[in-house]
CSV table of C-alpha atoms in Angstrom, one decimal:
chain,number,residue,atom,x,y,z
A,1,UNK,CA,-14.3,7.5,7.5
A,2,UNK,CA,-18.0,6.6,8.3
A,3,UNK,CA,-20.0,6.1,11.3
A,4,UNK,CA,-18.2,3.7,13.9
A,5,UNK,CA,-20.7,1.2,14.6
A,6,UNK,CA,-18.0,-1.1,17.1
A,7,UNK,CA,-14.9,0.4,19.1
A,8,UNK,CA,-12.9,-1.6,21.4
A,9,UNK,CA,-10.2,-0.1,23.5
A,10,UNK,CA,-7.6,-2.2,25.3
A,11,UNK,CA,-9.8,-4.9,25.8
A,12,UNK,CA,-7.9,-7.8,27.8
A,13,UNK,CA,-9.7,-11.2,28.7
A,14,UNK,CA,-8.4,-14.8,30.3
A,15,UNK,CA,-9.3,-17.6,31.6
A,16,UNK,CA,-8.8,-19.3,34.9
A,17,UNK,CA,-8.1,-23.4,35.1
A,18,UNK,CA,-9.3,-24.8,38.1
A,19,UNK,CA,-6.0,-24.7,40.2
A,20,UNK,CA,-6.8,-20.8,40.4
A,21,UNK,CA,-4.4,-19.8,37.1
A,22,UNK,CA,-4.6,-17.4,34.4
A,23,UNK,CA,-4.7,-17.5,30.6
A,24,UNK,CA,-4.2,-14.5,28.7
A,25,UNK,CA,-6.2,-15.1,25.4
A,26,UNK,CA,-7.1,-11.6,25.1
A,27,UNK,CA,-4.3,-9.2,25.8
A,28,UNK,CA,-4.5,-4.9,25.3
A,29,UNK,CA,-6.9,-6.0,21.7
A,30,UNK,CA,-8.5,-2.2,20.5
A,31,UNK,CA,-9.8,-2.0,16.5
A,32,UNK,CA,-13.3,0.4,14.5
A,33,UNK,CA,-15.5,-1.4,12.6
A,34,UNK,CA,-17.3,1.5,10.7
A,35,UNK,CA,-20.9,1.0,9.7
A,36,UNK,CA,-21.3,-0.8,6.5
A,37,UNK,CA,-18.2,-1.9,6.8
A,38,UNK,CA,-16.7,-6.0,7.6
A,39,UNK,CA,-13.9,-7.2,9.3
A,40,UNK,CA,-11.3,-10.1,9.3
A,41,UNK,CA,-10.0,-11.9,11.9
A,42,UNK,CA,-7.0,-14.3,11.3
A,43,UNK,CA,-4.7,-16.5,13.1
A,44,UNK,CA,-3.1,-20.3,13.6
A,45,UNK,CA,-6.0,-22.6,15.5
A,46,UNK,CA,-5.4,-21.6,19.6
A,47,UNK,CA,-4.3,-17.6,18.7
A,48,UNK,CA,-7.5,-16.2,20.3
A,49,UNK,CA,-9.7,-15.4,18.3
A,50,UNK,CA,-12.7,-17.5,19.5
A,51,UNK,CA,-12.0,-16.4,22.6
A,52,UNK,CA,-11.7,-12.2,21.3
A,53,UNK,CA,-15.6,-13.1,19.3
A,54,UNK,CA,-17.0,-13.9,23.8
A,55,UNK,CA,-15.1,-11.6,24.8
A,56,UNK,CA,-17.0,-9.0,22.4
A,57,UNK,CA,-20.5,-9.8,23.5
A,58,UNK,CA,-19.7,-8.3,26.8
A,59,UNK,CA,-21.3,-11.3,28.9
A,60,UNK,CA,-19.3,-13.6,30.7
A,61,UNK,CA,-18.9,-16.7,32.1
A,62,UNK,CA,-16.8,-18.9,34.0
A,63,UNK,CA,-13.9,-19.9,32.6
A,64,UNK,CA,-14.0,-16.5,30.6
A,65,UNK,CA,-13.2,-13.4,32.5
A,66,UNK,CA,-13.0,-9.5,32.3
A,67,UNK,CA,-10.3,-7.7,32.8
A,68,UNK,CA,-10.0,-4.5,31.4
A,69,UNK,CA,-11.5,-2.3,28.8
A,70,UNK,CA,-14.4,-0.6,26.9
A,71,UNK,CA,-16.6,-2.0,23.6
A,72,UNK,CA,-19.0,0.5,22.7
A,73,UNK,CA,-21.4,0.0,20.1
A,74,UNK,CA,-22.8,2.8,18.5
A,75,UNK,CA,-21.4,4.6,21.3
A,76,UNK,CA,-23.1,2.7,24.4
A,77,UNK,CA,-20.1,1.1,26.1
A,78,UNK,CA,-21.7,-2.4,27.2
A,79,UNK,CA,-18.4,-3.5,28.7
A,80,UNK,CA,-18.7,-4.2,33.1
A,81,UNK,CA,-23.0,-4.6,32.8
A,82,UNK,CA,-24.2,-6.6,34.8
A,83,UNK,CA,-25.0,-10.1,32.9
A,84,UNK,CA,-28.7,-10.3,32.9
A,85,UNK,CA,-28.9,-6.1,31.4
A,86,UNK,CA,-26.5,-7.6,28.7
A,87,UNK,CA,-29.1,-10.3,27.9
A,88,UNK,CA,-31.7,-8.2,28.2
A,89,UNK,CA,-30.6,-5.2,26.0
A,90,UNK,CA,-27.3,-6.2,24.4
A,91,UNK,CA,-27.7,-9.4,23.0
A,92,UNK,CA,-29.5,-10.0,20.2
A,93,UNK,CA,-30.5,-6.7,19.2
A,94,UNK,CA,-27.1,-4.6,19.9
A,95,UNK,CA,-24.6,-7.5,19.0
A,96,UNK,CA,-25.4,-11.0,17.8
A,97,UNK,CA,-23.0,-13.9,17.4
A,98,UNK,CA,-23.2,-17.0,15.1
A,99,UNK,CA,-20.5,-19.4,16.6
A,100,UNK,CA,-18.1,-22.2,15.5
A,101,UNK,CA,-20.3,-25.2,14.6
A,102,UNK,CA,-23.2,-23.4,14.5
A,103,UNK,CA,-25.1,-26.5,12.6
A,104,UNK,CA,-25.1,-28.4,16.3
A,105,UNK,CA,-25.9,-25.0,18.3
A,106,UNK,CA,-29.9,-26.8,17.3
A,107,UNK,CA,-32.0,-28.5,19.5
A,108,UNK,CA,-33.1,-31.0,18.0
A,109,UNK,CA,-36.3,-31.8,20.1
A,110,UNK,CA,-37.6,-28.4,19.1
A,111,UNK,CA,-39.7,-26.5,15.8
A,112,UNK,CA,-37.2,-24.2,14.6
A,113,UNK,CA,-39.9,-21.7,14.8
A,114,UNK,CA,-39.5,-21.9,18.2
A,115,UNK,CA,-36.2,-21.0,18.4
A,116,UNK,CA,-37.1,-17.5,16.6
A,117,UNK,CA,-40.5,-17.8,19.8
A,118,UNK,CA,-37.3,-17.3,23.0
A,119,UNK,CA,-35.1,-14.8,20.9
A,120,UNK,CA,-38.2,-12.4,20.1
A,121,UNK,CA,-40.3,-12.1,23.3
A,122,UNK,CA,-37.2,-12.6,25.1
A,123,UNK,CA,-36.9,-8.8,23.7
A,124,UNK,CA,-40.5,-8.2,23.2
A,125,UNK,CA,-43.1,-10.6,25.2
A,126,UNK,CA,-46.1,-8.8,24.8
A,127,UNK,CA,-44.9,-10.1,20.3
A,128,UNK,CA,-48.1,-12.1,19.0
A,129,UNK,CA,-47.3,-15.8,17.3
A,130,UNK,CA,-48.4,-14.1,13.7
A,131,UNK,CA,-46.4,-11.0,14.5
A,132,UNK,CA,-42.7,-13.6,15.1
A,133,UNK,CA,-43.8,-16.3,12.3
A,134,UNK,CA,-44.6,-13.2,9.6
A,135,UNK,CA,-40.8,-11.4,10.7
A,136,UNK,CA,-39.6,-15.4,10.5
A,137,UNK,CA,-40.9,-16.3,7.4
A,138,UNK,CA,-39.5,-13.4,5.6
A,139,UNK,CA,-36.2,-13.6,7.0
A,140,UNK,CA,-36.5,-17.0,5.5
A,141,UNK,CA,-37.2,-16.2,2.3
A,142,UNK,CA,-34.1,-13.7,2.2
A,143,UNK,CA,-32.0,-17.0,3.1
A,144,UNK,CA,-33.2,-19.0,0.3
A,145,UNK,CA,-34.9,-21.4,3.0
A,146,UNK,CA,-38.9,-22.2,2.5
A,147,UNK,CA,-41.6,-21.2,5.0
A,148,UNK,CA,-42.4,-24.9,5.5
A,149,UNK,CA,-38.8,-25.2,7.3
A,150,UNK,CA,-40.2,-23.3,10.3
A,151,UNK,CA,-42.6,-26.3,11.9
A,152,UNK,CA,-38.9,-28.2,10.8
A,153,UNK,CA,-37.0,-30.0,13.4
A,154,UNK,CA,-33.3,-29.5,13.4
A,155,UNK,CA,-32.6,-33.2,11.8
A,156,UNK,CA,-34.7,-32.9,8.8
A,157,UNK,CA,-32.3,-30.4,7.9
A,158,UNK,CA,-29.1,-30.8,5.4
A,159,UNK,CA,-25.8,-28.8,6.8
A,160,UNK,CA,-26.4,-25.7,4.3
A,161,UNK,CA,-29.8,-25.1,5.4
A,162,UNK,CA,-28.3,-25.5,9.7
A,163,UNK,CA,-26.1,-23.0,8.8
A,164,UNK,CA,-29.0,-20.7,7.3
A,165,UNK,CA,-31.5,-21.4,9.9
A,166,UNK,CA,-28.6,-20.4,12.4
A,167,UNK,CA,-27.9,-17.3,10.6
A,168,UNK,CA,-31.5,-16.1,11.0
A,169,UNK,CA,-32.4,-17.3,14.2
A,170,UNK,CA,-29.0,-15.0,15.1
A,171,UNK,CA,-29.7,-12.2,12.7
A,172,UNK,CA,-33.6,-12.4,13.8
A,173,UNK,CA,-33.4,-8.3,16.1
A,174,UNK,CA,-31.2,-6.7,12.9
A,175,UNK,CA,-27.9,-6.3,15.4
A,176,UNK,CA,-25.6,-3.5,14.3
A,177,UNK,CA,-22.8,-5.8,14.6
A,178,UNK,CA,-22.7,-9.9,13.6
A,179,UNK,CA,-19.9,-12.0,15.0
A,180,UNK,CA,-19.9,-14.7,12.6
A,181,UNK,CA,-17.0,-17.2,13.8
A,182,UNK,CA,-15.9,-19.3,10.7
A,183,UNK,CA,-19.2,-20.2,9.9
A,184,UNK,CA,-18.7,-22.2,7.0
A,185,UNK,CA,-15.9,-24.6,8.0
A,186,UNK,CA,-17.8,-26.9,8.3
A,187,UNK,CA,-19.4,-27.3,4.2
A,188,UNK,CA,-18.7,-27.8,1.6
A,189,UNK,CA,-17.8,-25.0,-1.3
A,190,UNK,CA,-21.0,-24.5,-2.9
A,191,UNK,CA,-22.6,-23.9,0.3
A,192,UNK,CA,-20.0,-21.8,2.3
A,193,UNK,CA,-20.5,-19.3,-1.4
A,194,UNK,CA,-24.2,-19.5,-0.5
A,195,UNK,CA,-24.1,-18.4,2.9
A,196,UNK,CA,-21.2,-15.7,2.4
A,197,UNK,CA,-23.5,-14.8,0.0
A,198,UNK,CA,-26.4,-14.6,2.3
A,199,UNK,CA,-24.8,-13.0,5.0
A,200,UNK,CA,-23.5,-9.8,2.3
A,201,UNK,CA,-27.1,-9.7,1.5
A,202,UNK,CA,-28.4,-9.0,5.1
A,203,UNK,CA,-25.8,-6.2,4.9
A,204,UNK,CA,-26.8,-4.8,1.4
A,205,UNK,CA,-30.2,-4.8,2.5
A,206,UNK,CA,-29.9,-3.5,6.6
A,207,UNK,CA,-30.6,-6.2,8.6
A,208,UNK,CA,-26.8,-6.0,9.8
A,209,UNK,CA,-24.9,-2.5,10.1
A,210,UNK,CA,-21.7,-4.2,10.5
A,211,UNK,CA,-19.5,-7.8,10.9
A,212,UNK,CA,-16.6,-9.6,12.1
A,213,UNK,CA,-16.2,-12.6,9.7
A,214,UNK,CA,-13.4,-15.1,11.8
A,215,UNK,CA,-11.3,-17.2,10.2
A,216,UNK,CA,-7.6,-19.0,10.0
A,217,UNK,CA,-8.0,-18.7,6.3
A,218,UNK,CA,-6.9,-15.2,4.5
A,219,UNK,CA,-7.6,-16.5,0.7
A,220,UNK,CA,-11.4,-16.4,2.4
A,221,UNK,CA,-11.5,-12.8,4.2
A,222,UNK,CA,-9.5,-11.1,0.8
A,223,UNK,CA,-13.3,-12.2,-0.6
A,224,UNK,CA,-15.2,-11.7,2.5
A,225,UNK,CA,-14.4,-8.4,4.0
A,226,UNK,CA,-12.9,-5.2,3.1
A,227,UNK,CA,-10.4,-5.1,6.2
A,228,UNK,CA,-8.2,-8.0,7.9
A,229,UNK,CA,-6.4,-8.3,11.1
A,230,UNK,CA,-4.6,-10.6,12.3
A,231,UNK,CA,-3.8,-12.4,15.8
A,232,UNK,CA,-1.1,-14.1,17.5
A,233,UNK,CA,-1.0,-15.5,21.0
A,234,UNK,CA,-3.6,-13.1,21.9
A,235,UNK,CA,-2.9,-10.0,20.6
A,236,UNK,CA,-3.5,-8.3,16.9
A,237,UNK,CA,-0.4,-8.1,15.3
A,238,UNK,CA,-1.6,-6.2,12.1
A,239,UNK,CA,-4.2,-4.5,10.0
A,240,UNK,CA,-4.9,-3.5,7.2
A,241,UNK,CA,-7.4,-3.5,4.0
A,242,UNK,CA,-7.8,-7.0,2.7
A,243,UNK,CA,-6.1,-6.1,-0.2
A,244,UNK,CA,-3.1,-5.1,2.2
A,245,UNK,CA,-2.8,-8.2,4.6
A,246,UNK,CA,-2.9,-10.3,1.4
A,247,UNK,CA,-0.7,-9.1,-1.2
A,248,UNK,CA,1.7,-6.5,1.0
A,249,UNK,CA,1.9,-7.8,4.7
A,250,UNK,CA,4.3,-6.1,7.0
A,251,UNK,CA,5.0,-8.6,10.1
A,252,UNK,CA,7.1,-11.3,10.5
A,253,UNK,CA,3.9,-13.3,11.2
A,254,UNK,CA,1.8,-12.5,8.7
A,255,UNK,CA,4.1,-12.9,5.8
A,256,UNK,CA,4.7,-15.9,7.4
A,257,UNK,CA,0.6,-17.3,7.9
A,258,UNK,CA,0.4,-16.2,3.8
A,259,UNK,CA,3.6,-17.8,3.0
A,260,UNK,CA,2.3,-21.2,4.3
A,261,UNK,CA,-1.3,-21.5,2.8
A,262,UNK,CA,-1.7,-21.6,-0.5
A,263,UNK,CA,-3.6,-18.8,-2.3
A,264,UNK,CA,-5.3,-18.1,-6.2
A,265,UNK,CA,-5.4,-14.8,-6.6
A,266,UNK,CA,-3.3,-13.0,-8.9
A,267,UNK,CA,-0.5,-11.8,-8.7
A,268,UNK,CA,1.0,-14.6,-5.1
A,269,UNK,CA,2.0,-17.1,-7.8
A,270,UNK,CA,5.4,-17.5,-6.9
A,271,UNK,CA,5.1,-17.4,-3.0
A,272,UNK,CA,6.8,-20.8,-2.6
A,273,UNK,CA,4.8,-22.6,0.8
A,274,UNK,CA,6.6,-23.2,3.7
A,275,UNK,CA,5.6,-23.7,7.1
A,276,UNK,CA,5.9,-21.4,10.0
A,277,UNK,CA,8.8,-22.5,12.4
A,278,UNK,CA,8.0,-24.0,16.4
A,279,UNK,CA,5.2,-23.1,18.3
A,280,UNK,CA,3.2,-20.4,19.9
A,281,UNK,CA,4.1,-19.5,23.5
A,282,UNK,CA,1.9,-20.9,26.4
A,283,UNK,CA,-0.4,-18.4,27.6
A,284,UNK,CA,-0.6,-19.3,31.4
A,285,UNK,CA,3.2,-17.1,31.2
A,286,UNK,CA,3.5,-14.7,27.8
A,287,UNK,CA,6.9,-13.8,27.1
A,288,UNK,CA,8.4,-10.5,28.3
A,289,UNK,CA,9.3,-9.5,24.9
A,290,UNK,CA,7.7,-10.2,21.3
A,291,UNK,CA,5.3,-12.9,21.5
A,292,UNK,CA,6.6,-14.3,18.0
A,293,UNK,CA,10.2,-14.1,18.6
A,294,UNK,CA,11.1,-17.2,19.4
A,295,UNK,CA,9.9,-18.2,16.0
A,296,UNK,CA,10.7,-14.9,13.7
A,297,UNK,CA,13.7,-14.9,11.7
A,298,UNK,CA,14.7,-12.1,11.6
A,299,UNK,CA,14.6,-11.7,16.0
A,300,UNK,CA,16.6,-9.3,17.6
A,301,UNK,CA,17.8,-9.4,21.6
A,302,UNK,CA,15.9,-6.3,22.7
A,303,UNK,CA,12.2,-8.9,20.6
A,304,UNK,CA,12.7,-11.0,23.1
A,305,UNK,CA,13.2,-8.2,26.4
A,306,UNK,CA,11.2,-5.6,25.8
A,307,UNK,CA,7.0,-5.5,24.4
A,308,UNK,CA,6.3,-4.8,21.5
A,309,UNK,CA,3.5,-1.6,20.9
A,310,UNK,CA,1.1,-1.9,17.9
A,311,UNK,CA,2.3,0.8,15.8
A,312,UNK,CA,-0.1,3.0,13.6
A,313,UNK,CA,1.6,3.3,10.4
A,314,UNK,CA,-1.7,5.6,9.1
A,315,UNK,CA,-5.2,5.4,6.4
A,316,UNK,CA,-6.5,2.0,8.6
A,317,UNK,CA,-3.0,0.4,9.3
A,318,UNK,CA,-1.3,-0.8,11.5
A,319,UNK,CA,1.1,-3.5,12.8
A,320,UNK,CA,3.9,-4.9,15.5
A,321,UNK,CA,6.8,-5.1,13.7
A,322,UNK,CA,7.8,-4.3,10.8
A,323,UNK,CA,11.0,-5.7,9.5
A,324,UNK,CA,13.6,-3.1,7.4
A,325,UNK,CA,13.5,-3.1,3.8
A,326,UNK,CA,17.4,-4.0,4.2
A,327,UNK,CA,16.7,-7.4,6.1
A,328,UNK,CA,13.2,-9.1,3.6
A,329,UNK,CA,15.5,-11.0,1.6
A,330,UNK,CA,12.7,-13.8,2.1
A,331,UNK,CA,10.4,-14.1,4.7
A,332,UNK,CA,9.1,-17.7,4.8
A,333,UNK,CA,8.8,-18.4,1.3
A,334,UNK,CA,8.1,-13.9,0.1
A,335,UNK,CA,10.8,-13.2,-1.9
A,336,UNK,CA,11.6,-9.4,-2.2
């Protein structure tokens, strides 16, 4: 095992509504990411992926609230620290975030260079304009952006250029962990491929030490990440290598997720395309037992009554449920 760049232990967070109700969007999440590796997080809309991404920053503001857990980056615990401390000493340098709809994150009234100046001077007030410009120009060239882009406004850039600009701003301080929340979802296929390749180039050049890539598209993760975790209703239900998760998922929800999408990879052509029945549970009042029980073809009475813990299967593999081989005849389109 390589050096652990990020370690998360028993992290739980919630949203608090204006009526004081708690929505438990992230529940008891634990995982590790090694230096030089990328971890994918997949799941249907509303499963808690983006909330987990925000929670991993260690910077909480209403309506999101921290409940428990530790977030360690390169051995340093960033959970429970004051917001000003996190903003000054953690965000940007230890961990960085590319949000969903990142193309809309740029203020149209400001030149691109001003965003970079703000980020750099928040951590190094003595940085000169020349130092900042030289740093920005170098990073932009890696992302195939012309230096004159720094003097432009966001409205002058194409969608792909905006996305690459946001990546450049987010990684300008060479974070140890980069969280990319569906960074290619609003782009055409060609631009998607370009953006993903450039993020990997930044990792290979050492500007990013490790990455967490979030999407609802499992096939995309197969080509982007080393390992994959599947989330359902605020919990991690299965984790394994990208190859294991695409070709041999063991949790009923992971199997259902794979069976509900078209996958171009070889060895998956015999999979029938089917939908997962039902809807996810209400996270204001999560079920006492397995959160997938109401939608599972293999549910048993005890599944509804007793919470299912995450079981370590060894070699980085883990799952909350493994349906016995004798019962696996056809799981959401997967013929055994």
